[in-house]
Amino acid sequence: MKLVVVSAGLSVPSSTRLLGDRLAAAVGRAAEVDVQVVELRDLAVEIAQNFTNGFPGRALAAAQEAVAGADGLIVVTPVFSASYSGLFKSFFDVLEPEALEGKPVLIAATGGSARHSLVLEHALRPLFAYLKAVVVPTGVYAASEDWGAEGLDGRIERAAGELATLMAGLSVGHGPRAARADSFSAVVPFEEQLAALRPTG
């Protein structure tokens, strides 16, 4: 299965990219995936040009194709003014309207303070619901003080497990991905897959 990480980190090194890498590694422990990282920092000029001329440059077109063809996405943004970054939003604005429809997405963000953690529910989750993606129940927010803390590792593993479960279920039983499945004997109704992700007790 193909997993694409979209990172909107601006600095080098970037805590946003680090969080994306840790999430991808955790998904890789739960399922067999090929990981590709899209660094939006490197696409900023082409994204801006796409808005003015309507055509993606070569690198942006390759990133759009990677996202559209992925079996699952991890999307990570730094927090700016209590929301996702402009670069992050701009990238998803230049995707084809149906590119994320039905696609499993794990949302994540980084920030300097824990008080911005609600950005996951107030900004990212509504955005990807609007784009008709299937957003996993657990989002991951990492404030500066979270790095090295036990709680972050637990959230990463839980969210990654949820994404791996959805990717595996959808790759077998839904849409064009079904053609790539080796067997249809493991098809599980989508509602049952979501129910399995909900905590019990």
mmCIF file of C-alpha atoms in Angstrom:
data_model
loop_
_atom_site.group_PDB
_atom_site.id
_atom_site.type_symbol
_atom_site.label_atom_id
_atom_site.label_comp_id
_atom_site.label_asym_id
_atom_site.label_seq_id
_atom_site.Cartn_x
_atom_site.Cartn_y
_atom_site.Cartn_z
ATOM 1 C CA MET A 1 0.000 0.000 0.000
ATOM 2 C CA LYS A 2 1.146 3.529 -0.712
ATOM 3 C CA LEU A 3 1.307 6.004 2.155
ATOM 4 C CA VAL A 4 1.969 9.687 1.429
ATOM 5 C CA VAL A 5 3.058 12.145 4.117
ATOM 6 C CA VAL A 6 2.260 15.801 3.385
ATOM 7 C CA SER A 7 4.436 18.037 5.560
ATOM 8 C CA ALA A 8 3.995 21.810 5.705
ATOM 9 C CA GLY A 9 7.022 22.421 7.923
ATOM 10 C CA LEU A 10 9.099 25.455 6.984
ATOM 11 C CA SER A 11 12.315 25.109 8.967
ATOM 12 C CA VAL A 12 15.206 22.676 8.538
ATOM 13 C CA PRO A 13 15.151 20.564 10.617
ATOM 14 C CA SER A 14 11.390 20.704 11.125
ATOM 15 C CA SER A 15 9.376 19.394 14.060
ATOM 16 C CA THR A 16 6.445 19.092 11.638
ATOM 17 C CA ARG A 17 8.446 16.784 9.379
ATOM 18 C CA LEU A 18 9.692 14.878 12.426
ATOM 19 C CA LEU A 19 6.135 14.224 13.561
ATOM 20 C CA GLY A 20 5.192 13.091 10.051
ATOM 21 C CA ASP A 21 8.154 10.694 9.971
ATOM 22 C CA ARG A 22 7.286 9.231 13.370
ATOM 23 C CA LEU A 23 3.682 8.694 12.333
ATOM 24 C CA ALA A 24 4.743 7.045 9.062
ATOM 25 C CA ALA A 25 7.140 4.750 10.913
ATOM 26 C CA ALA A 26 4.333 3.732 13.273
ATOM 27 C CA VAL A 27 2.020 2.952 10.340
ATOM 28 C CA GLY A 28 4.855 0.893 8.864
ATOM 29 C CA ARG A 29 4.966 -1.190 12.031
ATOM 30 C CA ALA A 30 1.254 -1.935 11.677
ATOM 31 C CA ALA A 31 1.082 -2.576 7.925
ATOM 32 C CA GLU A 32 3.326 -3.006 4.908
ATOM 33 C CA VAL A 33 3.492 0.413 3.250
ATOM 34 C CA ASP A 34 5.642 2.307 0.774
ATOM 35 C CA VAL A 35 6.144 5.820 2.137
ATOM 36 C CA GLN A 36 6.549 8.990 0.067
ATOM 37 C CA VAL A 37 6.984 12.422 1.647
ATOM 38 C CA VAL A 38 5.723 15.625 0.016
ATOM 39 C CA GLU A 39 7.513 18.679 1.430
ATOM 40 C CA LEU A 40 5.297 21.682 0.738
ATOM 41 C CA ARG A 41 8.159 24.067 1.506
ATOM 42 C CA ASP A 42 9.775 22.961 -1.765
ATOM 43 C CA LEU A 43 6.538 23.533 -3.720
ATOM 44 C CA ALA A 44 5.633 27.017 -2.445
ATOM 45 C CA VAL A 45 6.529 28.864 -5.661
ATOM 46 C CA GLU A 46 4.745 26.378 -7.926
ATOM 47 C CA ILE A 47 1.652 26.440 -5.712
ATOM 48 C CA ALA A 48 1.511 30.243 -5.992
ATOM 49 C CA GLN A 49 2.011 30.088 -9.749
ATOM 50 C CA ASN A 50 -0.785 27.525 -10.033
ATOM 51 C CA PHE A 51 -3.180 30.062 -8.526
ATOM 52 C CA THR A 52 -2.205 32.704 -11.086
ATOM 53 C CA ASN A 53 -1.912 30.655 -14.274
ATOM 54 C CA GLY A 54 -4.052 27.607 -13.535
ATOM 55 C CA PHE A 55 -1.324 25.075 -14.348
ATOM 56 C CA PRO A 56 0.861 23.070 -11.951
ATOM 57 C CA GLY A 57 4.609 22.967 -12.430
ATOM 58 C CA ARG A 58 6.358 19.636 -12.798
ATOM 59 C CA ALA A 59 7.106 19.129 -9.105
ATOM 60 C CA LEU A 60 3.623 20.194 -7.998
ATOM 61 C CA ALA A 61 1.988 17.947 -10.587
ATOM 62 C CA ALA A 62 4.033 14.999 -9.286
ATOM 63 C CA ALA A 63 2.938 15.786 -5.724
ATOM 64 C CA GLN A 64 -0.710 16.042 -6.770
ATOM 65 C CA GLU A 65 -0.453 12.683 -8.538
ATOM 66 C CA ALA A 66 1.169 11.079 -5.500
ATOM 67 C CA VAL A 67 -1.585 12.298 -3.183
ATOM 68 C CA ALA A 68 -4.375 11.270 -5.552
ATOM 69 C CA GLY A 69 -2.877 7.799 -5.955
ATOM 70 C CA ALA A 70 -2.164 7.144 -2.284
ATOM 71 C CA ASP A 71 -3.979 4.493 -0.270
ATOM 72 C CA GLY A 72 -3.686 6.740 2.777
ATOM 73 C CA LEU A 73 -2.373 10.137 3.835
ATOM 74 C CA ILE A 74 -0.670 11.628 6.848
ATOM 75 C CA VAL A 75 -1.036 15.418 6.796
ATOM 76 C CA VAL A 76 0.984 17.563 9.196
ATOM 77 C CA THR A 77 0.964 21.330 9.565
ATOM 78 C CA PRO A 78 2.501 23.836 11.952
ATOM 79 C CA VAL A 79 -0.014 26.053 13.712
ATOM 80 C CA PHE A 80 -0.237 29.692 12.594
ATOM 81 C CA SER A 81 -2.807 32.050 14.128
ATOM 82 C CA ALA A 82 -4.665 29.130 15.719
ATOM 83 C CA SER A 83 -5.132 27.328 12.395
ATOM 84 C CA TYR A 84 -3.263 25.416 9.684
ATOM 85 C CA SER A 85 -0.666 27.299 7.679
ATOM 86 C CA GLY A 86 -1.534 29.141 4.477
ATOM 87 C CA LEU A 87 0.873 26.932 2.524
ATOM 88 C CA PHE A 88 -0.854 23.809 3.832
ATOM 89 C CA LYS A 89 -4.310 25.057 2.848
ATOM 90 C CA SER A 90 -3.094 26.311 -0.523
ATOM 91 C CA PHE A 91 -1.781 22.877 -1.484
ATOM 92 C CA PHE A 92 -5.123 21.228 -0.862
ATOM 93 C CA ASP A 93 -6.859 24.084 -2.707
ATOM 94 C CA VAL A 94 -4.985 23.190 -5.921
ATOM 95 C CA LEU A 95 -5.841 19.482 -5.822
ATOM 96 C CA GLU A 96 -8.576 18.113 -8.045
ATOM 97 C CA PRO A 97 -11.934 18.419 -6.241
ATOM 98 C CA GLU A 98 -12.420 14.646 -5.861
ATOM 99 C CA ALA A 99 -8.773 13.735 -5.163
ATOM 100 C CA LEU A 100 -9.359 12.887 -1.491
ATOM 101 C CA GLU A 101 -12.844 11.407 -1.712
ATOM 102 C CA GLY A 102 -12.985 8.251 0.397
ATOM 103 C CA LYS A 103 -9.268 8.372 1.193
ATOM 104 C CA PRO A 104 -8.108 7.594 4.756
ATOM 105 C CA VAL A 105 -6.349 10.604 6.304
ATOM 106 C CA LEU A 106 -4.507 11.000 9.602
ATOM 107 C CA ILE A 107 -4.422 14.652 10.717
ATOM 108 C CA ALA A 108 -1.566 16.047 12.802
ATOM 109 C CA ALA A 109 -0.129 19.397 13.822
ATOM 110 C CA THR A 110 2.745 20.945 15.746
ATOM 111 C CA GLY A 111 2.862 24.111 17.812
ATOM 112 C CA GLY A 112 4.688 25.902 20.566
ATOM 113 C CA SER A 113 1.938 25.526 23.134
ATOM 114 C CA ALA A 114 -0.573 22.857 24.139
ATOM 115 C CA ARG A 115 -3.338 25.497 24.023
ATOM 116 C CA HIS A 116 -3.399 25.158 20.219
ATOM 117 C CA SER A 117 -4.238 21.449 20.285
ATOM 118 C CA LEU A 118 -7.872 22.077 19.345
ATOM 119 C CA VAL A 119 -6.687 23.079 15.875
ATOM 120 C CA LEU A 120 -7.143 19.409 14.980
ATOM 121 C CA GLU A 121 -10.877 19.489 15.680
ATOM 122 C CA HIS A 122 -11.674 23.107 14.799
ATOM 123 C CA ALA A 123 -9.654 23.427 11.588
ATOM 124 C CA LEU A 124 -8.149 20.252 10.154
ATOM 125 C CA ARG A 125 -10.990 17.795 10.702
ATOM 126 C CA PRO A 126 -13.629 20.079 9.102
ATOM 127 C CA LEU A 127 -11.319 20.753 6.138
ATOM 128 C CA PHE A 128 -10.830 17.092 5.312
ATOM 129 C CA ALA A 129 -14.452 16.239 6.002
ATOM 130 C CA TYR A 130 -15.346 18.888 3.412
ATOM 131 C CA LEU A 131 -12.919 17.239 0.974
ATOM 132 C CA LYS A 132 -14.797 13.942 1.583
ATOM 133 C CA ALA A 133 -11.808 12.173 3.080
ATOM 134 C CA VAL A 134 -12.178 9.543 5.810
ATOM 135 C CA VAL A 135 -10.431 11.104 8.805
ATOM 136 C CA VAL A 136 -9.230 8.642 11.454
ATOM 137 C CA PRO A 137 -10.671 9.228 14.946
ATOM 138 C CA THR A 138 -7.350 10.046 16.635
ATOM 139 C CA GLY A 139 -5.493 13.188 15.586
ATOM 140 C CA VAL A 140 -2.003 13.940 16.885
ATOM 141 C CA TYR A 141 -0.890 17.327 18.159
ATOM 142 C CA ALA A 142 2.667 17.846 19.411
ATOM 143 C CA ALA A 143 3.542 20.927 21.440
ATOM 144 C CA SER A 144 7.141 21.756 22.296
ATOM 145 C CA GLU A 145 6.855 20.071 25.685
ATOM 146 C CA ASP A 146 5.423 16.871 24.193
ATOM 147 C CA TRP A 147 8.636 15.723 22.537
ATOM 148 C CA GLY A 148 10.031 12.869 24.585
ATOM 149 C CA ALA A 149 6.886 12.598 26.691
ATOM 150 C CA GLU A 150 5.163 9.218 27.011
ATOM 151 C CA GLY A 151 1.766 10.521 25.966
ATOM 152 C CA LEU A 152 2.919 11.502 22.473
ATOM 153 C CA ASP A 153 4.169 7.995 21.677
ATOM 154 C CA GLY A 154 0.836 6.541 22.715
ATOM 155 C CA ARG A 155 -1.148 8.932 20.530
ATOM 156 C CA ILE A 156 1.147 8.254 17.580
ATOM 157 C CA GLU A 157 0.726 4.492 17.874
ATOM 158 C CA ARG A 158 -3.051 4.716 18.290
ATOM 159 C CA ALA A 159 -3.544 7.039 15.323
ATOM 160 C CA ALA A 160 -1.179 5.028 13.137
ATOM 161 C CA GLY A 161 -3.017 1.817 13.968
ATOM 162 C CA GLU A 162 -6.326 3.392 12.999
ATOM 163 C CA LEU A 163 -4.914 4.598 9.683
ATOM 164 C CA ALA A 164 -3.353 1.219 8.898
ATOM 165 C CA THR A 165 -6.686 -0.502 9.612
ATOM 166 C CA LEU A 166 -8.593 1.802 7.279
ATOM 167 C CA MET A 167 -5.966 1.579 4.537
ATOM 168 C CA ALA A 168 -6.010 -2.211 4.632
ATOM 169 C CA GLY A 169 -9.802 -2.395 4.609
ATOM 170 C CA LEU A 170 -10.276 0.089 1.799
ATOM 171 C CA SER A 171 -7.512 -1.361 -0.368
ATOM 172 C CA VAL A 172 -9.329 -4.701 -0.341
ATOM 173 C CA GLY A 173 -12.953 -3.735 -0.566
ATOM 174 C CA HIS A 174 -13.577 -0.349 -2.166
ATOM 175 C CA GLY A 175 -13.381 1.401 -5.522
ATOM 176 C CA PRO A 176 -10.434 1.071 -7.920
ATOM 177 C CA ARG A 177 -8.216 -0.173 -5.111
ATOM 178 C CA ALA A 178 -10.235 -3.377 -5.032
ATOM 179 C CA ALA A 179 -8.732 -4.399 -8.351
ATOM 180 C CA ARG A 180 -5.327 -4.586 -6.669
ATOM 181 C CA ALA A 181 -6.453 -6.893 -3.879
ATOM 182 C CA ASP A 182 -5.250 -10.496 -3.920
ATOM 183 C CA SER A 183 -8.440 -11.838 -2.371
ATOM 184 C CA PHE A 184 -11.942 -10.592 -1.754
ATOM 185 C CA SER A 185 -12.586 -13.043 1.065
ATOM 186 C CA ALA A 186 -11.477 -10.446 3.641
ATOM 187 C CA VAL A 187 -13.854 -7.679 2.614
ATOM 188 C CA VAL A 188 -15.311 -5.964 5.684
ATOM 189 C CA PRO A 189 -18.170 -3.436 5.394
ATOM 190 C CA PHE A 190 -16.911 0.092 5.901
ATOM 191 C CA GLU A 191 -19.273 0.738 8.820
ATOM 192 C CA GLU A 192 -17.779 -2.251 10.648
ATOM 193 C CA GLN A 193 -14.265 -0.940 10.047
ATOM 194 C CA LEU A 194 -15.171 2.396 11.634
ATOM 195 C CA ALA A 195 -16.876 0.666 14.539
ATOM 196 C CA ALA A 196 -13.731 -1.368 15.185
ATOM 197 C CA LEU A 197 -11.746 1.853 15.600
ATOM 198 C CA ARG A 198 -13.989 3.271 18.323
ATOM 199 C CA PRO A 199 -12.744 2.738 21.887
ATOM 200 C CA THR A 200 -14.711 0.331 24.025
ATOM 201 C CA GLY A 201 -15.429 0.768 27.682
#
